[in-house]
XYZ file of N, CA, C and O in Angstrom:
596
model
N 78.586 85.272 86.657
C 78.284 85.047 88.051
C 78.710 83.649 88.504
O 79.144 83.471 89.625
N 78.546 82.656 87.615
C 78.943 81.292 87.962
C 80.449 81.239 88.198
O 80.903 80.623 89.166
N 81.209 81.892 87.334
C 82.666 81.911 87.510
C 83.056 82.634 88.790
O 83.969 82.220 89.494
N 82.353 83.704 89.095
C 82.695 84.517 90.268
C 82.214 83.882 91.577
O 82.942 83.857 92.560
N 80.963 83.369 91.596
C 80.361 82.884 92.835
C 80.207 81.371 92.918
O 79.970 80.836 93.992
N 80.272 80.677 91.778
C 80.096 79.228 91.772
C 78.647 78.826 91.578
O 77.728 79.611 91.811
N 78.449 77.571 91.159
C 77.096 77.063 90.896
C 76.247 76.940 92.154
O 75.026 76.964 92.081
N 76.881 76.810 93.310
C 76.113 76.684 94.550
C 75.401 77.987 94.900
O 74.348 77.970 95.533
N 75.933 79.122 94.463
C 75.353 80.423 94.799
C 74.546 80.994 93.637
O 73.429 81.474 93.826
N 75.087 80.962 92.427
C 74.399 81.510 91.260
C 73.349 80.517 90.786
O 73.668 79.414 90.373
N 72.074 80.895 90.861
C 70.969 80.024 90.456
C 70.672 80.261 88.980
O 70.097 81.267 88.631
N 71.094 79.318 88.152
C 70.945 79.478 86.708
C 70.204 78.298 86.110
O 69.982 77.283 86.764
N 69.839 78.438 84.862
C 69.253 77.377 84.047
C 70.338 76.919 83.087
O 71.414 77.483 83.018
N 70.021 75.952 82.239
C 70.972 75.499 81.238
C 71.945 74.488 81.803
O 71.752 73.921 82.872
N 73.020 74.270 81.069
C 74.005 73.264 81.459
C 75.134 73.899 82.266
O 75.251 75.118 82.351
N 75.969 73.064 82.827
C 77.134 73.524 83.578
C 78.077 74.316 82.667
O 78.653 75.313 83.070
N 78.189 73.874 81.426
C 79.081 74.522 80.467
C 78.508 75.830 79.922
O 79.245 76.741 79.592
N 77.187 75.897 79.790
C 76.554 77.092 79.244
C 75.339 77.486 80.084
O 74.197 77.330 79.671
N 75.594 78.027 81.269
C 74.484 78.446 82.129
C 73.853 79.746 81.622
O 74.493 80.520 80.916
N 72.613 79.965 81.971
C 71.940 81.222 81.668
C 70.865 81.460 82.715
O 70.426 80.542 83.397
N 70.468 82.714 82.856
C 69.395 83.053 83.778
C 68.047 82.841 83.106
O 67.934 82.870 81.882
N 67.019 82.673 83.921
C 65.663 82.609 83.405
C 65.351 83.948 82.740
O 65.821 84.989 83.175
N 64.538 83.928 81.695
C 64.212 85.180 81.028
C 62.844 85.724 81.426
O 62.267 86.532 80.735
N 62.332 85.256 82.549
C 61.100 85.820 83.086
C 61.349 86.237 84.525
O 62.233 85.717 85.195
N 60.556 87.169 84.982
C 60.788 87.729 86.312
C 60.464 86.746 87.440
O 61.159 86.703 88.435
N 59.442 85.950 87.303
C 58.993 85.128 88.423
C 59.163 83.635 88.162
O 59.994 82.983 88.754
N 58.362 83.081 87.274
C 58.340 81.642 87.053
C 59.048 81.303 85.747
O 58.602 81.726 84.679
N 60.141 80.542 85.799
C 60.834 80.169 84.555
C 59.896 79.432 83.605
O 59.042 78.645 84.024
N 60.057 79.691 82.323
C 59.160 79.117 81.318
C 59.330 77.616 81.150
O 58.480 76.961 80.554
N 60.407 77.051 81.682
C 60.589 75.598 81.591
C 60.180 74.886 82.879
O 60.329 73.683 82.996
N 59.627 75.618 83.833
C 59.166 75.019 85.087
C 57.906 74.212 84.810
O 56.916 74.723 84.295
N 57.948 72.917 85.128
C 56.833 72.013 84.835
C 55.713 72.236 85.848
O 55.799 71.805 86.993
N 54.674 72.942 85.423
C 53.521 73.196 86.292
C 52.298 73.484 85.429
O 52.429 73.861 84.262
N 51.129 73.290 86.019
C 49.902 73.581 85.278
C 49.807 75.088 85.068
O 50.441 75.876 85.787
N 48.997 75.486 84.110
C 48.802 76.908 83.864
C 48.186 77.584 85.089
O 48.578 78.688 85.461
N 47.249 76.899 85.751
C 46.644 77.453 86.965
C 47.674 77.696 88.064
O 47.665 78.746 88.709
N 48.574 76.741 88.258
C 49.624 76.906 89.265
C 50.601 78.014 88.876
O 51.047 78.796 89.713
N 50.939 78.094 87.602
C 51.844 79.146 87.123
C 51.238 80.524 87.401
O 51.886 81.421 87.916
N 49.966 80.683 87.043
C 49.321 81.982 87.227
C 49.120 82.312 88.705
O 49.239 83.471 89.104
N 48.852 81.301 89.533
C 48.721 81.542 90.978
C 50.054 82.009 91.564
O 50.094 82.927 92.398
N 51.151 81.397 91.135
C 52.475 81.812 91.592
C 52.775 83.234 91.137
O 53.253 84.066 91.919
N 52.501 83.520 89.869
C 52.720 84.868 89.345
C 51.873 85.884 90.113
O 52.343 86.969 90.451
N 50.609 85.533 90.396
C 49.705 86.462 91.080
C 50.230 86.847 92.463
O 50.108 88.002 92.876
N 50.818 85.883 93.179
C 51.382 86.192 94.503
C 52.422 87.301 94.410
O 52.429 88.224 95.217
N 53.291 87.200 93.433
C 54.351 88.193 93.279
C 53.834 89.495 92.675
O 54.312 90.568 93.028
N 52.873 89.405 91.781
C 52.359 90.614 91.141
C 51.692 91.539 92.156
O 51.629 92.750 91.929
N 51.200 90.978 93.250
C 50.590 91.811 94.293
C 51.649 92.578 95.092
O 51.369 93.619 95.654
N 52.869 92.059 95.105
C 53.965 92.683 95.860
C 54.741 93.666 94.988
O 55.120 94.748 95.425
N 54.954 93.278 93.741
C 55.765 94.063 92.810
C 54.852 95.038 92.068
O 53.820 94.651 91.539
N 55.239 96.298 91.988
C 54.363 97.286 91.359
C 54.594 97.444 89.860
O 53.887 98.195 89.211
N 55.552 96.777 89.302
C 55.794 96.879 87.862
C 56.953 96.005 87.439
O 57.631 95.401 88.269
N 57.182 95.941 86.151
C 58.302 95.166 85.633
C 58.059 93.674 85.607
O 58.991 92.888 85.569
N 56.818 93.269 85.629
C 56.506 91.842 85.614
C 55.512 91.530 84.499
O 54.687 92.351 84.134
N 55.652 90.353 83.952
C 54.762 89.907 82.899
C 54.655 88.389 82.979
O 55.660 87.697 82.928
N 53.439 87.898 83.135
C 53.202 86.458 83.097
C 53.018 86.070 81.630
O 52.011 86.404 81.012
N 54.008 85.416 81.085
C 53.976 85.021 79.679
C 53.382 83.619 79.582
O 53.884 82.680 80.195
N 52.310 83.487 78.830
C 51.640 82.204 78.631
C 51.984 81.729 77.229
O 51.480 82.267 76.236
N 52.878 80.750 77.146
C 53.288 80.227 75.843
C 52.236 79.255 75.333
O 51.869 78.306 76.030
N 51.763 79.499 74.139
C 50.726 78.659 73.543
C 51.345 77.596 72.654
O 52.282 77.855 71.907
N 50.778 76.402 72.738
C 51.226 75.298 71.905
C 50.592 75.426 70.519
O 49.616 76.151 70.329
N 51.156 74.732 69.572
C 50.604 74.699 68.215
C 49.632 73.528 68.119
O 49.774 72.562 68.854
N 48.663 73.549 67.239
C 48.393 74.598 66.267
C 47.733 75.808 66.928
O 47.513 75.821 68.143
N 47.394 76.798 66.121
C 46.789 78.031 66.616
C 45.596 77.702 67.510
O 44.793 76.822 67.202
N 45.465 78.422 68.602
C 44.415 78.160 69.584
C 43.066 78.736 69.139
O 43.007 79.683 68.355
N 42.014 78.168 69.674
C 40.656 78.602 69.387
C 40.408 79.988 69.999
O 40.578 80.161 71.211
N 40.016 80.983 69.207
C 39.810 82.335 69.726
C 38.774 82.420 70.847
O 38.939 83.200 71.783
N 37.715 81.640 70.759
C 36.682 81.667 71.810
C 37.230 81.162 73.145
O 36.932 81.723 74.197
N 38.047 80.120 73.100
C 38.646 79.598 74.330
C 39.666 80.586 74.902
O 39.782 80.730 76.107
N 40.423 81.244 74.014
C 41.363 82.267 74.479
C 40.616 83.418 75.143
O 41.042 83.925 76.185
N 39.495 83.830 74.552
C 38.697 84.911 75.138
C 38.159 84.502 76.510
O 38.203 85.288 77.468
N 37.673 83.276 76.622
C 37.162 82.787 77.908
C 38.285 82.713 78.944
O 38.091 83.087 80.112
N 39.445 82.249 78.528
C 40.596 82.182 79.433
C 41.007 83.578 79.883
O 41.304 83.808 81.064
N 41.007 84.521 78.962
C 41.354 85.901 79.287
C 40.373 86.479 80.305
O 40.780 87.119 81.285
N 39.086 86.256 80.086
C 38.076 86.733 81.044
C 38.313 86.124 82.423
O 38.239 86.821 83.443
N 38.602 84.823 82.464
C 38.845 84.154 83.741
C 40.066 84.750 84.461
O 40.019 85.037 85.651
N 41.148 84.936 83.730
C 42.369 85.496 84.337
C 42.100 86.905 84.860
O 42.469 87.245 85.989
N 41.421 87.722 84.053
C 41.157 89.108 84.454
C 40.163 89.211 85.607
O 40.313 90.064 86.492
N 39.152 88.355 85.622
C 38.104 88.434 86.635
C 38.422 87.697 87.930
O 37.938 88.079 88.994
N 39.224 86.630 87.851
C 39.377 85.742 89.000
C 40.765 85.693 89.612
O 40.923 85.197 90.723
N 41.771 86.155 88.898
C 43.141 86.039 89.395
C 43.756 87.417 89.589
O 43.358 88.375 88.936
N 44.694 87.521 90.468
C 45.357 88.796 90.751
C 46.656 88.932 89.964
O 47.659 89.394 90.492
N 46.625 88.529 88.704
C 47.795 88.663 87.845
C 47.795 90.094 87.307
O 46.811 90.548 86.728
N 48.899 90.813 87.534
C 48.967 92.205 87.107
C 48.993 92.350 85.602
O 48.197 93.079 85.010
N 49.919 91.651 84.954
C 50.071 91.729 83.509
C 50.331 90.336 82.968
O 51.093 89.576 83.557
N 49.704 90.018 81.846
C 49.962 88.731 81.212
C 49.833 88.894 79.704
O 49.230 89.848 79.216
N 50.427 87.962 78.989
C 50.340 87.978 77.528
C 50.422 86.544 77.027
O 51.108 85.708 77.609
N 49.699 86.280 75.963
C 49.822 85.010 75.261
C 50.939 85.166 74.233
O 51.113 86.233 73.652
N 51.684 84.101 74.009
C 52.791 84.160 73.049
C 52.890 82.844 72.300
O 52.551 81.786 72.830
N 53.367 82.943 71.065
C 53.621 81.766 70.232
C 54.986 81.914 69.593
O 55.454 83.025 69.340
N 55.600 80.792 69.287
C 56.791 80.803 68.456
C 56.318 81.017 67.017
O 55.235 80.561 66.638
N 57.125 81.710 66.234
C 56.757 81.989 64.853
C 57.918 81.693 63.920
O 59.079 81.776 64.319
N 57.583 81.365 62.694
C 58.575 81.190 61.629
C 58.159 82.076 60.470
O 56.993 82.081 60.066
N 59.120 82.831 59.942
C 58.877 83.719 58.811
C 59.720 83.253 57.635
O 60.918 83.012 57.777
N 59.102 83.142 56.488
C 59.817 82.749 55.269
C 60.150 84.007 54.472
O 59.243 84.711 54.007
N 61.443 84.282 54.343
C 61.892 85.434 53.577
C 61.743 85.242 52.082
O 61.812 86.208 51.320
N 61.492 84.014 51.659
C 61.330 83.721 50.235
C 59.928 84.096 49.745
O 59.781 84.807 48.765
N 58.898 83.630 50.445
C 57.518 83.913 50.021
C 56.817 84.916 50.943
O 55.646 85.217 50.746
N 57.545 85.408 51.959
C 57.033 86.445 52.875
C 55.790 85.997 53.643
O 54.862 86.770 53.835
N 55.791 84.752 54.089
C 54.680 84.199 54.865
C 55.136 83.913 56.287
O 56.305 83.629 56.535
N 54.197 83.970 57.214
C 54.480 83.701 58.625
C 53.635 82.510 59.072
O 52.454 82.398 58.720
N 54.259 81.640 59.889
C 53.596 80.427 60.367
C 53.830 80.270 61.857
O 54.857 80.703 62.386
N 52.899 79.621 62.536
C 53.061 79.332 63.944
C 54.054 78.210 64.151
O 54.142 77.283 63.345
N 54.829 78.299 65.220
C 55.782 77.258 65.570
C 57.131 77.446 64.894
O 57.309 78.315 64.042
N 58.077 76.635 65.315
C 59.405 76.614 64.710
C 59.403 75.456 63.724
O 59.401 74.300 64.121
N 59.353 75.783 62.442
C 59.228 74.773 61.403
C 60.543 74.646 60.634
O 61.357 75.571 60.626
N 60.746 73.516 60.000
C 62.000 73.287 59.282
C 61.902 73.602 57.788
O 62.914 73.793 57.132
N 60.654 73.654 57.254
C 60.469 73.914 55.833
C 59.181 74.703 55.639
O 58.168 74.412 56.280
N 59.227 75.695 54.777
C 58.046 76.527 54.511
C 56.951 75.698 53.842
O 57.202 75.074 52.800
N 55.735 75.688 54.395
C 54.633 74.945 53.785
C 54.193 75.528 52.442
O 53.614 74.816 51.623
N 54.483 76.807 52.189
C 54.067 77.444 50.928
C 55.027 77.187 49.787
O 54.617 76.827 48.688
N 56.331 77.421 50.036
C 57.290 77.368 48.930
C 58.376 76.309 49.123
O 59.267 76.181 48.288
N 58.321 75.566 50.207
C 59.263 74.482 50.520
C 60.684 74.964 50.801
O 61.602 74.166 50.885
N 60.868 76.267 50.988
C 62.192 76.795 51.315
C 62.553 76.446 52.755
O 61.707 76.449 53.639
N 63.809 76.121 52.983
C 64.271 75.907 54.363
C 65.339 76.936 54.743
O 65.449 77.328 55.884
N 66.108 77.397 53.770
C 67.186 78.333 54.045
C 66.726 79.755 54.288
O 67.472 80.567 54.836
N 65.495 80.095 53.902
C 65.005 81.462 54.043
C 64.150 81.652 55.303
O 63.578 82.718 55.500
N 64.061 80.613 56.143
C 63.228 80.709 57.342
C 63.957 81.433 58.468
O 65.135 81.194 58.725
N 63.231 82.318 59.131
C 63.717 82.979 60.346
C 62.736 82.604 61.451
O 61.530 82.804 61.312
N 63.266 82.047 62.536
C 62.430 81.608 63.656
C 62.472 82.657 64.761
O 63.534 83.206 65.061
N 61.300 82.877 65.376
C 61.169 83.870 66.436
C 60.547 83.232 67.674
O 59.686 82.362 67.560
N 60.969 83.709 68.842
C 60.319 83.340 70.084
C 60.537 84.470 71.074
O 61.356 85.362 70.842
N 59.804 84.422 72.169
C 59.925 85.478 73.178
C 61.133 85.237 74.076
O 61.328 84.144 74.589
N 61.923 86.264 74.221
C 62.991 86.296 75.216
C 62.676 87.513 76.060
O 62.637 88.632 75.545
N 62.415 87.279 77.332
C 61.846 88.273 78.223
C 60.496 88.659 77.624
O 59.679 87.805 77.379
N 60.234 89.909 77.348
C 58.928 90.276 76.792
C 59.018 90.642 75.316
O 58.065 91.144 74.753
N 60.156 90.371 74.711
C 60.353 90.743 73.302
C 60.406 89.511 72.404
O 60.999 88.504 72.755
N 59.818 89.656 71.237
C 59.907 88.615 70.217
C 61.219 88.844 69.478
O 61.430 89.898 68.890
N 62.122 87.849 69.544
C 63.448 87.993 68.934
C 63.742 86.817 68.012
O 63.339 85.691 68.296
N 64.499 87.081 66.943
C 64.942 85.962 66.105
C 65.839 85.027 66.906
O 66.680 85.489 67.686
N 65.662 83.737 66.749
C 66.466 82.766 67.499
C 67.946 82.893 67.176
O 68.790 82.580 68.009
N 68.279 83.364 65.979
C 69.696 83.509 65.627
C 70.391 84.546 66.509
O 71.610 84.562 66.594
N 69.651 85.407 67.175
C 70.231 86.405 68.089
C 70.366 85.861 69.504
O 70.919 86.527 70.369
N 69.815 84.691 69.783
C 69.889 84.095 71.113
C 71.236 83.413 71.298
O 71.855 82.952 70.340
N 71.661 83.286 72.539
C 72.867 82.513 72.814
C 72.567 81.035 72.564
O 71.403 80.619 72.553
N 73.618 80.252 72.396
C 73.435 78.811 72.150
C 72.693 78.157 73.312
O 71.820 77.306 73.104
N 73.006 78.540 74.533
C 72.345 77.966 75.712
C 70.860 78.296 75.710
O 70.023 77.445 76.016
N 70.500 79.524 75.377
C 69.098 79.917 75.333
C 68.351 79.173 74.222
O 67.208 78.771 74.403
N 68.997 78.990 73.072
C 68.342 78.258 71.974
C 68.044 76.818 72.391
O 66.994 76.275 72.064
N 68.963 76.201 73.116
C 68.726 74.828 73.585
C 67.558 74.779 74.560
O 66.818 73.807 74.611
N 67.371 75.823 75.356
C 66.295 75.823 76.357
C 64.914 75.998 75.729
O 63.905 75.740 76.378
N 64.854 76.417 74.480
C 63.571 76.651 73.819
C 62.699 75.395 73.816
O 61.499 75.461 74.068
N 63.287 74.245 73.564
C 62.511 73.006 73.509
C 62.033 72.556 74.888
O 61.128 71.736 74.990
N 62.627 73.089 75.948
C 62.242 72.713 77.305
C 61.107 73.567 77.856
O 60.553 73.270 78.907
N 60.766 74.626 77.169
C 59.704 75.516 77.636
C 58.358 74.811 77.610
O 58.041 74.072 76.682
N 57.573 75.074 78.622
C 56.242 74.470 78.706
C 55.253 75.338 77.929
O 55.176 76.541 78.147
N 54.527 74.704 77.022
C 53.524 75.400 76.226
C 52.156 74.833 76.584
O 52.025 73.663 76.907
N 51.142 75.681 76.482
C 49.805 75.305 76.946
C 48.798 75.302 75.804
O 48.871 76.114 74.891
N 47.836 74.385 75.922
C 46.663 74.368 75.056
C 45.542 74.926 75.897
O 45.249 74.425 76.985
N 44.919 75.975 75.415
C 43.832 76.635 76.172
C 42.500 76.020 75.758
O 42.237 75.789 74.626
């Protein structure tokens, strides 16, 4: 689209050399805003759109407190008009010792392997290995806003 219409018309993320579209329907995951503002923006659109939307809440590491997540879930369900939402974390899987860890790590804490790690994150609503992402999308991973609940 950038080649066909130019940067002035095609609204993309990423760099001029490697543009990409946001992988969420409403609010890009790298948009700097509070969780409350993100969910309020999503709620406005979820009332108009009857499907195909998901408010993805990226969680920061370390693993979040289950009681706080439950309280946050109750608040979102009871007080906000968000149609669909999900909590998500980046994950690393070690093919050597078959263990899974939160976050994108460089070395397995169990067996110290680095070459056997597979990193996963959400692209749209699917958890995908980062090796399947385009280079531009992989660079945008560090720009995503993650929340502590």
